[in-house]
mmCIF file of C-alpha atoms in Angstrom:
data_model
loop_
_atom_site.group_PDB
_atom_site.id
_atom_site.type_symbol
_atom_site.label_atom_id
_atom_site.label_comp_id
_atom_site.label_asym_id
_atom_site.label_seq_id
_atom_site.Cartn_x
_atom_site.Cartn_y
_atom_site.Cartn_z
ATOM 1 C CA UNK E 84 93.322 192.202 75.189
ATOM 2 C CA UNK E 85 96.401 192.979 73.167
ATOM 3 C CA UNK E 86 95.573 194.605 69.778
ATOM 4 C CA UNK E 87 97.365 193.088 66.763
ATOM 5 C CA UNK E 88 97.391 195.608 63.926
ATOM 6 C CA UNK E 89 97.231 194.190 60.370
ATOM 7 C CA UNK E 90 98.347 196.029 57.225
ATOM 8 C CA UNK E 91 97.233 194.664 53.849
ATOM 9 C CA UNK E 92 99.469 195.457 50.781
ATOM 10 C CA UNK E 93 97.608 195.038 47.473
ATOM 11 C CA UNK E 94 93.869 195.642 47.557
ATOM 12 C CA UNK E 95 92.563 193.367 44.822
ATOM 13 C CA UNK E 96 90.167 190.429 44.941
ATOM 14 C CA UNK E 97 92.271 188.359 47.350
ATOM 15 C CA UNK E 98 92.415 191.229 49.773
ATOM 16 C CA UNK E 99 88.576 191.199 50.046
ATOM 17 C CA UNK E 100 88.745 187.623 51.286
ATOM 18 C CA UNK E 101 91.367 188.514 53.821
ATOM 19 C CA UNK E 102 89.300 191.372 55.160
ATOM 20 C CA UNK E 103 86.181 189.183 55.461
ATOM 21 C CA UNK E 104 88.149 186.358 57.168
ATOM 22 C CA UNK E 105 89.941 188.715 59.608
ATOM 23 C CA UNK E 106 86.513 189.961 60.715
ATOM 24 C CA UNK E 107 86.127 186.599 62.363
ATOM 25 C CA UNK E 108 89.257 187.166 64.582
ATOM 26 C CA UNK E 109 88.482 190.617 65.967
ATOM 27 C CA UNK E 110 87.578 189.010 69.269
ATOM 28 C CA UNK E 111 91.233 187.907 69.470
ATOM 29 C CA UNK E 112 92.517 191.444 68.896
ATOM 30 C CA UNK E 113 93.325 191.278 65.210
ATOM 31 C CA UNK E 114 92.348 194.488 63.482
ATOM 32 C CA UNK E 115 93.081 196.003 60.100
ATOM 33 C CA UNK E 116 94.844 199.335 60.534
ATOM 34 C CA UNK E 117 95.748 200.274 56.992
ATOM 35 C CA UNK E 118 95.946 199.252 53.308
ATOM 36 C CA UNK E 119 98.619 199.887 50.732
ATOM 37 C CA UNK E 120 98.039 200.109 46.998
ATOM 38 C CA UNK E 121 99.587 202.164 44.219
ATOM 39 C CA UNK E 122 96.134 202.610 42.677
ATOM 40 C CA UNK E 123 94.441 205.618 44.303
ATOM 41 C CA UNK E 124 91.016 204.331 43.344
ATOM 42 C CA UNK E 125 91.536 201.490 45.919
ATOM 43 C CA UNK E 126 90.886 204.034 48.650
ATOM 44 C CA UNK E 127 87.257 202.952 48.287
ATOM 45 C CA UNK E 128 88.257 199.386 48.983
ATOM 46 C CA UNK E 129 87.344 199.673 52.652
ATOM 47 C CA UNK E 130 83.821 200.914 51.742
ATOM 48 C CA UNK E 131 84.113 204.344 53.179
ATOM 49 C CA UNK E 132 85.551 203.299 56.553
ATOM 50 C CA UNK E 133 88.134 205.391 58.365
ATOM 51 C CA UNK E 134 90.929 202.900 57.613
ATOM 52 C CA UNK E 135 93.618 204.797 55.623
ATOM 53 C CA UNK E 136 95.040 203.580 52.349
ATOM 54 C CA UNK E 137 98.650 204.547 51.442
ATOM 55 C CA UNK E 138 100.496 204.377 48.124
ATOM 56 C CA UNK E 139 103.732 203.015 49.501
ATOM 57 C CA UNK E 140 105.100 200.712 52.192
ATOM 58 C CA UNK E 141 107.412 203.276 53.751
ATOM 59 C CA UNK E 142 104.589 205.665 54.618
ATOM 60 C CA UNK E 143 102.441 202.853 56.015
ATOM 61 C CA UNK E 144 105.357 201.705 58.236
ATOM 62 C CA UNK E 145 106.067 205.208 59.475
ATOM 63 C CA UNK E 146 102.347 205.854 60.332
ATOM 64 C CA UNK E 147 101.851 202.406 61.846
ATOM 65 C CA UNK E 148 105.064 201.371 63.565
ATOM 66 C CA UNK E 149 103.272 198.939 65.885
ATOM 67 C CA UNK E 150 102.059 196.753 62.996
ATOM 68 C CA UNK E 151 102.093 193.106 64.045
ATOM 69 C CA UNK E 152 101.132 191.459 60.668
ATOM 70 C CA UNK E 153 101.643 192.491 57.051
ATOM 71 C CA UNK E 154 99.681 190.611 54.381
ATOM 72 C CA UNK E 155 101.149 190.787 50.892
ATOM 73 C CA UNK E 156 98.445 190.166 48.305
ATOM 74 C CA UNK E 157 100.016 191.859 45.298
ATOM 75 C CA UNK E 158 100.768 190.046 41.960
ATOM 76 C CA UNK E 159 103.289 187.294 42.252
ATOM 77 C CA UNK E 160 106.075 189.034 40.207
ATOM 78 C CA UNK E 161 106.072 191.885 42.799
ATOM 79 C CA UNK E 162 106.278 189.609 45.893
ATOM 80 C CA UNK E 163 110.065 189.609 46.361
ATOM 81 C CA UNK E 164 110.385 193.394 45.956
ATOM 82 C CA UNK E 165 107.411 194.091 48.369
ATOM 83 C CA UNK E 166 108.817 191.597 50.884
ATOM 84 C CA UNK E 167 112.198 193.412 50.790
ATOM 85 C CA UNK E 168 110.490 196.773 51.152
ATOM 86 C CA UNK E 169 108.583 195.590 54.241
ATOM 87 C CA UNK E 170 111.828 194.277 55.850
ATOM 88 C CA UNK E 171 113.530 197.567 55.188
ATOM 89 C CA UNK E 172 110.578 199.887 56.169
ATOM 90 C CA UNK E 173 109.962 198.066 59.416
ATOM 91 C CA UNK E 174 113.678 197.562 60.219
ATOM 92 C CA UNK E 175 114.165 196.975 63.953
ATOM 93 C CA UNK E 176 110.685 195.670 64.509
ATOM 94 C CA UNK E 177 109.725 193.552 61.506
ATOM 95 C CA UNK E 178 106.137 192.176 61.695
ATOM 96 C CA UNK E 179 105.051 188.747 60.753
ATOM 97 C CA UNK E 180 104.740 188.625 56.963
ATOM 98 C CA UNK E 181 101.911 186.565 55.365
ATOM 99 C CA UNK E 182 102.390 186.323 51.576
ATOM 100 C CA UNK E 183 100.052 185.062 48.866
ATOM 101 C CA UNK E 184 101.018 182.019 46.886
ATOM 102 C CA UNK E 185 103.437 181.368 45.324
ATOM 103 C CA UNK E 186 105.841 183.314 47.448
ATOM 104 C CA UNK E 187 107.889 184.653 44.519
ATOM 105 C CA UNK E 188 108.312 184.337 40.790
ATOM 106 C CA UNK E 189 111.532 182.396 40.849
ATOM 107 C CA UNK E 190 112.969 179.680 43.164
ATOM 108 C CA UNK E 191 116.066 181.758 43.764
ATOM 109 C CA UNK E 192 113.968 184.587 45.226
ATOM 110 C CA UNK E 193 111.981 182.149 47.357
ATOM 111 C CA UNK E 194 115.222 180.716 48.758
ATOM 112 C CA UNK E 195 116.449 184.184 49.654
ATOM 113 C CA UNK E 196 113.162 185.042 51.354
ATOM 114 C CA UNK E 197 113.096 181.775 53.307
ATOM 115 C CA UNK E 198 116.718 182.342 54.287
ATOM 116 C CA UNK E 199 115.594 185.622 56.023
ATOM 117 C CA UNK E 200 112.619 183.713 57.444
ATOM 118 C CA UNK E 201 114.713 180.968 59.028
ATOM 119 C CA UNK E 202 116.755 183.707 60.695
ATOM 120 C CA UNK E 203 113.831 185.897 61.869
ATOM 121 C CA UNK E 204 110.725 183.641 61.747
ATOM 122 C CA UNK E 205 108.901 186.206 59.638
ATOM 123 C CA UNK E 206 107.521 184.710 56.517
ATOM 124 C CA UNK E 207 104.415 182.507 56.084
ATOM 125 C CA UNK E 208 103.253 181.662 52.566
ATOM 126 C CA UNK E 209 99.487 181.460 52.345
ATOM 127 C CA UNK E 210 98.860 178.059 50.704
ATOM 128 C CA UNK E 211 95.172 178.495 51.318
ATOM 129 C CA UNK E 212 93.916 175.482 49.222
ATOM 130 C CA UNK E 213 95.466 173.161 51.881
ATOM 131 C CA UNK E 214 92.851 174.621 54.224
ATOM 132 C CA UNK E 215 89.773 173.904 52.031
ATOM 133 C CA UNK E 216 86.934 172.382 54.043
ATOM 134 C CA UNK E 217 86.746 169.277 51.813
ATOM 135 C CA UNK E 218 90.542 168.798 52.190
ATOM 136 C CA UNK E 219 90.371 168.991 55.955
ATOM 137 C CA UNK E 220 87.495 166.541 55.917
ATOM 138 C CA UNK E 221 89.327 164.024 53.773
ATOM 139 C CA UNK E 222 92.598 164.451 55.581
ATOM 140 C CA UNK E 223 90.861 163.659 58.879
ATOM 141 C CA UNK E 224 89.274 160.495 57.325
ATOM 142 C CA UNK E 225 92.516 159.415 55.588
ATOM 143 C CA UNK E 226 93.832 157.031 58.292
ATOM 144 C CA UNK E 227 90.517 155.099 58.244
ATOM 145 C CA UNK E 228 90.568 154.838 54.370
ATOM 146 C CA UNK E 229 94.131 153.664 54.336
ATOM 147 C CA UNK E 230 93.345 150.992 56.919
ATOM 148 C CA UNK E 231 90.376 149.962 54.881
ATOM 149 C CA UNK E 232 91.620 150.251 51.322
ATOM 150 C CA UNK E 233 95.438 150.363 51.440
ATOM 151 C CA UNK E 234 97.807 153.149 50.412
ATOM 152 C CA UNK E 235 97.236 155.750 47.766
ATOM 153 C CA UNK E 236 98.808 154.467 44.589
ATOM 154 C CA UNK E 237 97.705 156.996 41.946
ATOM 155 C CA UNK E 238 96.844 160.697 41.997
ATOM 156 C CA UNK E 239 95.374 162.939 39.315
ATOM 157 C CA UNK E 240 94.668 166.672 39.645
ATOM 158 C CA UNK E 241 93.035 168.980 37.178
ATOM 159 C CA UNK E 242 93.053 172.718 37.818
ATOM 160 C CA UNK E 243 91.662 174.946 35.079
ATOM 161 C CA UNK E 244 90.535 178.572 34.726
ATOM 162 C CA UNK E 245 89.211 180.243 31.517
ATOM 163 C CA UNK E 246 91.958 182.769 30.753
ATOM 164 C CA UNK E 247 92.688 182.152 27.054
ATOM 165 C CA UNK E 248 90.763 185.160 25.654
ATOM 166 C CA UNK E 249 92.743 188.188 24.450
ATOM 167 C CA UNK E 250 91.186 190.410 27.075
ATOM 168 C CA UNK E 251 92.746 188.154 29.744
ATOM 169 C CA UNK E 252 96.265 189.042 28.540
ATOM 170 C CA UNK E 253 96.890 191.522 31.445
ATOM 171 C CA UNK E 254 95.626 189.032 33.943
ATOM 172 C CA UNK E 255 97.849 186.241 32.496
ATOM 173 C CA UNK E 256 100.894 188.516 32.773
ATOM 174 C CA UNK E 257 100.076 189.262 36.444
ATOM 175 C CA UNK E 258 99.658 185.512 37.277
ATOM 176 C CA UNK E 259 102.760 184.326 35.422
ATOM 177 C CA UNK E 260 101.481 181.025 34.061
ATOM 178 C CA UNK E 261 98.697 178.554 34.731
ATOM 179 C CA UNK E 262 101.387 176.327 36.356
ATOM 180 C CA UNK E 263 102.670 178.921 38.753
ATOM 181 C CA UNK E 264 99.181 180.221 39.466
ATOM 182 C CA UNK E 265 97.376 176.948 40.204
ATOM 183 C CA UNK E 266 100.128 174.326 40.285
ATOM 184 C CA UNK E 267 101.005 175.445 43.800
ATOM 185 C CA UNK E 268 97.322 174.885 44.803
ATOM 186 C CA UNK E 269 97.355 171.251 43.593
ATOM 187 C CA UNK E 270 100.724 170.665 45.254
ATOM 188 C CA UNK E 271 99.580 172.067 48.612
ATOM 189 C CA UNK E 272 96.494 169.811 48.504
ATOM 190 C CA UNK E 273 98.536 166.724 47.606
ATOM 191 C CA UNK E 274 100.901 167.477 50.495
ATOM 192 C CA UNK E 275 98.062 166.822 52.935
ATOM 193 C CA UNK E 276 97.799 163.201 51.667
ATOM 194 C CA UNK E 277 101.296 161.921 50.788
ATOM 195 C CA UNK E 278 104.997 162.810 50.529
ATOM 196 C CA UNK E 279 105.971 164.091 47.046
ATOM 197 C CA UNK E 280 109.419 162.738 46.119
ATOM 198 C CA UNK E 281 109.822 164.186 42.542
ATOM 199 C CA UNK E 282 108.152 166.182 39.792
ATOM 200 C CA UNK E 283 108.758 166.741 36.114
ATOM 201 C CA UNK E 284 107.022 169.554 34.282
ATOM 202 C CA UNK E 285 105.868 169.221 30.728
ATOM 203 C CA UNK E 286 104.326 172.099 28.627
ATOM 204 C CA UNK E 287 101.066 170.806 27.057
ATOM 205 C CA UNK E 288 100.212 171.190 23.414
ATOM 206 C CA UNK E 289 97.915 174.224 23.942
ATOM 207 C CA UNK E 290 99.451 177.574 24.938
ATOM 208 C CA UNK E 291 99.114 178.374 28.729
ATOM 209 C CA UNK E 292 98.618 174.706 29.634
ATOM 210 C CA UNK E 293 100.967 172.387 31.534
ATOM 211 C CA UNK E 294 101.193 168.859 32.858
ATOM 212 C CA UNK E 295 103.405 167.591 35.652
ATOM 213 C CA UNK E 296 104.175 163.999 36.404
ATOM 214 C CA UNK E 297 104.913 163.305 40.047
ATOM 215 C CA UNK E 298 106.310 160.463 42.217
ATOM 216 C CA UNK E 299 105.228 160.143 45.838
ATOM 217 C CA UNK E 300 105.129 157.827 48.852
ATOM 218 C CA UNK E 301 101.900 156.961 50.646
ATOM 219 C CA UNK E 302 102.088 155.029 53.952
ATOM 220 C CA UNK E 303 105.571 153.767 52.911
ATOM 221 C CA UNK E 304 104.505 152.692 49.330
ATOM 222 C CA UNK E 305 105.457 154.353 46.055
ATOM 223 C CA UNK E 306 102.865 155.915 43.841
ATOM 224 C CA UNK E 307 102.666 158.044 40.672
ATOM 225 C CA UNK E 308 100.338 160.725 39.396
ATOM 226 C CA UNK E 309 99.923 163.933 37.350
ATOM 227 C CA UNK E 310 98.860 167.519 37.764
ATOM 228 C CA UNK E 311 97.290 169.354 34.781
ATOM 229 C CA UNK E 312 96.839 173.129 34.791
ATOM 230 C CA UNK E 313 94.902 174.915 32.054
ATOM 231 C CA UNK E 314 93.898 178.384 30.949
ATOM 232 C CA UNK E 315 92.443 176.963 27.694
ATOM 233 C CA UNK E 316 89.171 176.119 29.426
ATOM 234 C CA UNK E 317 85.590 177.229 29.235
ATOM 235 C CA UNK E 318 84.939 176.595 32.912
ATOM 236 C CA UNK E 319 86.714 176.887 36.262
ATOM 237 C CA UNK E 320 87.396 173.422 37.569
ATOM 238 C CA UNK E 321 89.619 172.221 40.484
ATOM 239 C CA UNK E 322 89.533 168.444 40.948
ATOM 240 C CA UNK E 323 91.911 166.176 43.004
ATOM 241 C CA UNK E 324 91.455 162.408 42.648
ATOM 242 C CA UNK E 325 93.218 159.759 44.757
ATOM 243 C CA UNK E 326 93.106 155.996 43.987
ATOM 244 C CA UNK E 327 93.784 153.458 46.699
ATOM 245 C CA UNK E 328 95.261 149.974 46.411
ATOM 246 C CA UNK E 329 91.892 148.163 46.400
ATOM 247 C CA UNK E 330 90.582 150.416 43.662
ATOM 248 C CA UNK E 331 88.631 152.764 45.930
ATOM 249 C CA UNK E 332 88.726 156.396 44.911
ATOM 250 C CA UNK E 333 88.543 159.752 46.759
ATOM 251 C CA UNK E 334 87.380 162.643 44.618
ATOM 252 C CA UNK E 335 87.600 166.251 45.887
ATOM 253 C CA UNK E 336 85.853 169.004 43.963
ATOM 254 C CA UNK E 337 87.497 172.055 45.307
ATOM 255 C CA UNK E 338 85.326 174.458 43.244
ATOM 256 C CA UNK E 339 82.014 172.998 44.491
ATOM 257 C CA UNK E 340 83.475 172.189 48.017
ATOM 258 C CA UNK E 341 82.494 168.542 47.795
ATOM 259 C CA UNK E 342 84.125 165.225 48.533
ATOM 260 C CA UNK E 343 83.249 161.568 47.848
ATOM 261 C CA UNK E 344 84.858 158.254 48.699
ATOM 262 C CA UNK E 345 83.766 155.386 46.362
ATOM 263 C CA UNK E 346 84.358 151.688 47.015
ATOM 264 C CA UNK E 347 83.198 148.934 44.647
ATOM 265 C CA UNK E 348 81.119 151.372 42.668
ATOM 266 C CA UNK E 349 79.344 152.698 45.684
ATOM 267 C CA UNK E 350 79.789 156.056 47.504
ATOM 268 C CA UNK E 351 80.446 155.293 51.177
ATOM 269 C CA UNK E 352 81.595 158.712 52.443
ATOM 270 C CA UNK E 353 80.580 162.203 51.346
ATOM 271 C CA UNK E 354 81.164 165.815 52.248
ATOM 272 C CA UNK E 355 79.419 168.993 51.096
ATOM 273 C CA UNK E 356 80.291 172.548 51.964
ATOM 274 C CA UNK E 357 79.209 176.063 50.989
ATOM 275 C CA UNK E 358 80.586 176.824 47.499
ATOM 276 C CA UNK E 359 79.454 180.488 47.769
ATOM 277 C CA UNK E 360 81.913 180.932 50.634
ATOM 278 C CA UNK E 361 84.700 178.839 49.094
ATOM 279 C CA UNK E 362 87.652 181.327 49.202
ATOM 280 C CA UNK E 363 86.506 182.834 52.499
ATOM 281 C CA UNK E 364 86.444 179.406 54.169
ATOM 282 C CA UNK E 365 90.047 178.795 53.050
ATOM 283 C CA UNK E 366 91.300 181.888 54.817
ATOM 284 C CA UNK E 367 89.176 181.425 57.953
ATOM 285 C CA UNK E 368 90.601 177.935 58.385
ATOM 286 C CA UNK E 369 94.120 179.255 57.607
ATOM 287 C CA UNK E 370 93.923 182.000 60.152
ATOM 288 C CA UNK E 371 92.538 179.559 62.710
ATOM 289 C CA UNK E 372 95.744 177.575 62.254
ATOM 290 C CA UNK E 373 98.067 180.602 62.291
ATOM 291 C CA UNK E 374 96.477 182.651 65.090
ATOM 292 C CA UNK E 375 94.687 180.145 67.373
ATOM 293 C CA UNK E 376 95.836 176.577 67.230
ATOM 294 C CA UNK E 377 99.278 177.440 65.905
ATOM 295 C CA UNK E 378 99.837 173.975 64.530
ATOM 296 C CA UNK E 379 101.390 175.263 61.262
ATOM 297 C CA UNK E 380 100.285 172.219 59.279
ATOM 298 C CA UNK E 381 102.824 173.010 56.566
ATOM 299 C CA UNK E 382 106.145 173.734 58.259
ATOM 300 C CA UNK E 383 108.501 176.237 56.579
ATOM 301 C CA UNK E 384 110.963 173.573 55.359
ATOM 302 C CA UNK E 385 108.067 171.838 53.574
ATOM 303 C CA UNK E 386 106.852 175.196 52.220
ATOM 304 C CA UNK E 387 110.300 175.578 50.627
ATOM 305 C CA UNK E 388 110.137 172.063 49.252
ATOM 306 C CA UNK E 389 106.785 172.713 47.600
ATOM 307 C CA UNK E 390 108.127 175.923 45.990
ATOM 308 C CA UNK E 391 111.159 174.063 44.735
ATOM 309 C CA UNK E 392 108.865 171.479 43.048
ATOM 310 C CA UNK E 393 106.878 174.313 41.504
ATOM 311 C CA UNK E 394 109.600 176.668 40.404
ATOM 312 C CA UNK E 395 112.936 174.800 40.119
ATOM 313 C CA UNK E 396 112.582 174.297 36.379
ATOM 314 C CA UNK E 397 111.268 177.771 35.404
ATOM 315 C CA UNK E 398 112.778 177.610 31.929
ATOM 316 C CA UNK E 399 110.139 175.148 30.826
ATOM 317 C CA UNK E 400 107.382 177.627 31.818
#
């Protein structure tokens, strides 16, 4: 079996989920060969294993020239620079680059990264919420619901994390804004159910909070909706709600990994997953798509469209 070496750049919380998910694909030859992080303390990230951790991309590329995949899980504002470093360090044999969402801090940088991708086929943004178990369940049931209840006519999403406290200031700076951090999650989920045709972003009254109004088409019919992102929250909450023409409603609780379809006041379809493995399940399903089935459920041209919806009006953020 061919060994496919993986290097992870940025050894924070997201990287832990990547490591756990990649363990499921060892039988296909995928193996983590190194980590990269400027923080020397992250050498303990691999729990005392023999896997080396380097402080820069150039050293990692020199020591591991056969790297097949690079995962960039650093803070969003660093993505463009790290992506450029990888392209330079591995010049002549650039690996596949998997990058956390959103791909960059500005739409201009995303366009430049995707331009390189369209030439080389290198870049895959990791829109992991689109691979949530409850999303996959609902997307599979969607044709039946549309036949039964008509098209989706309204959509509401509410994505909130408690990040308003002063001690969260550094975390907020790393994430950029509640819109950049979680708006892309809501958009990637919505993409699985309808075609988004337009978006207008509105800052909410509270600091750190945003609301976007969207227009979309479902099964050839026009619909409208909104996405709210909040850091002024006491609880983490990720909800997507879809109303159909006959009044039926699909509600997806992404935090609890649950789904319910209600018709005439009665729940007719339900799904329940393992909330304790929420993030891990995202990446396992994502890697299944990338490495095994290779369906690429979100083509690169649609990845670019979603980033344009998210980042085109950055001045309002």
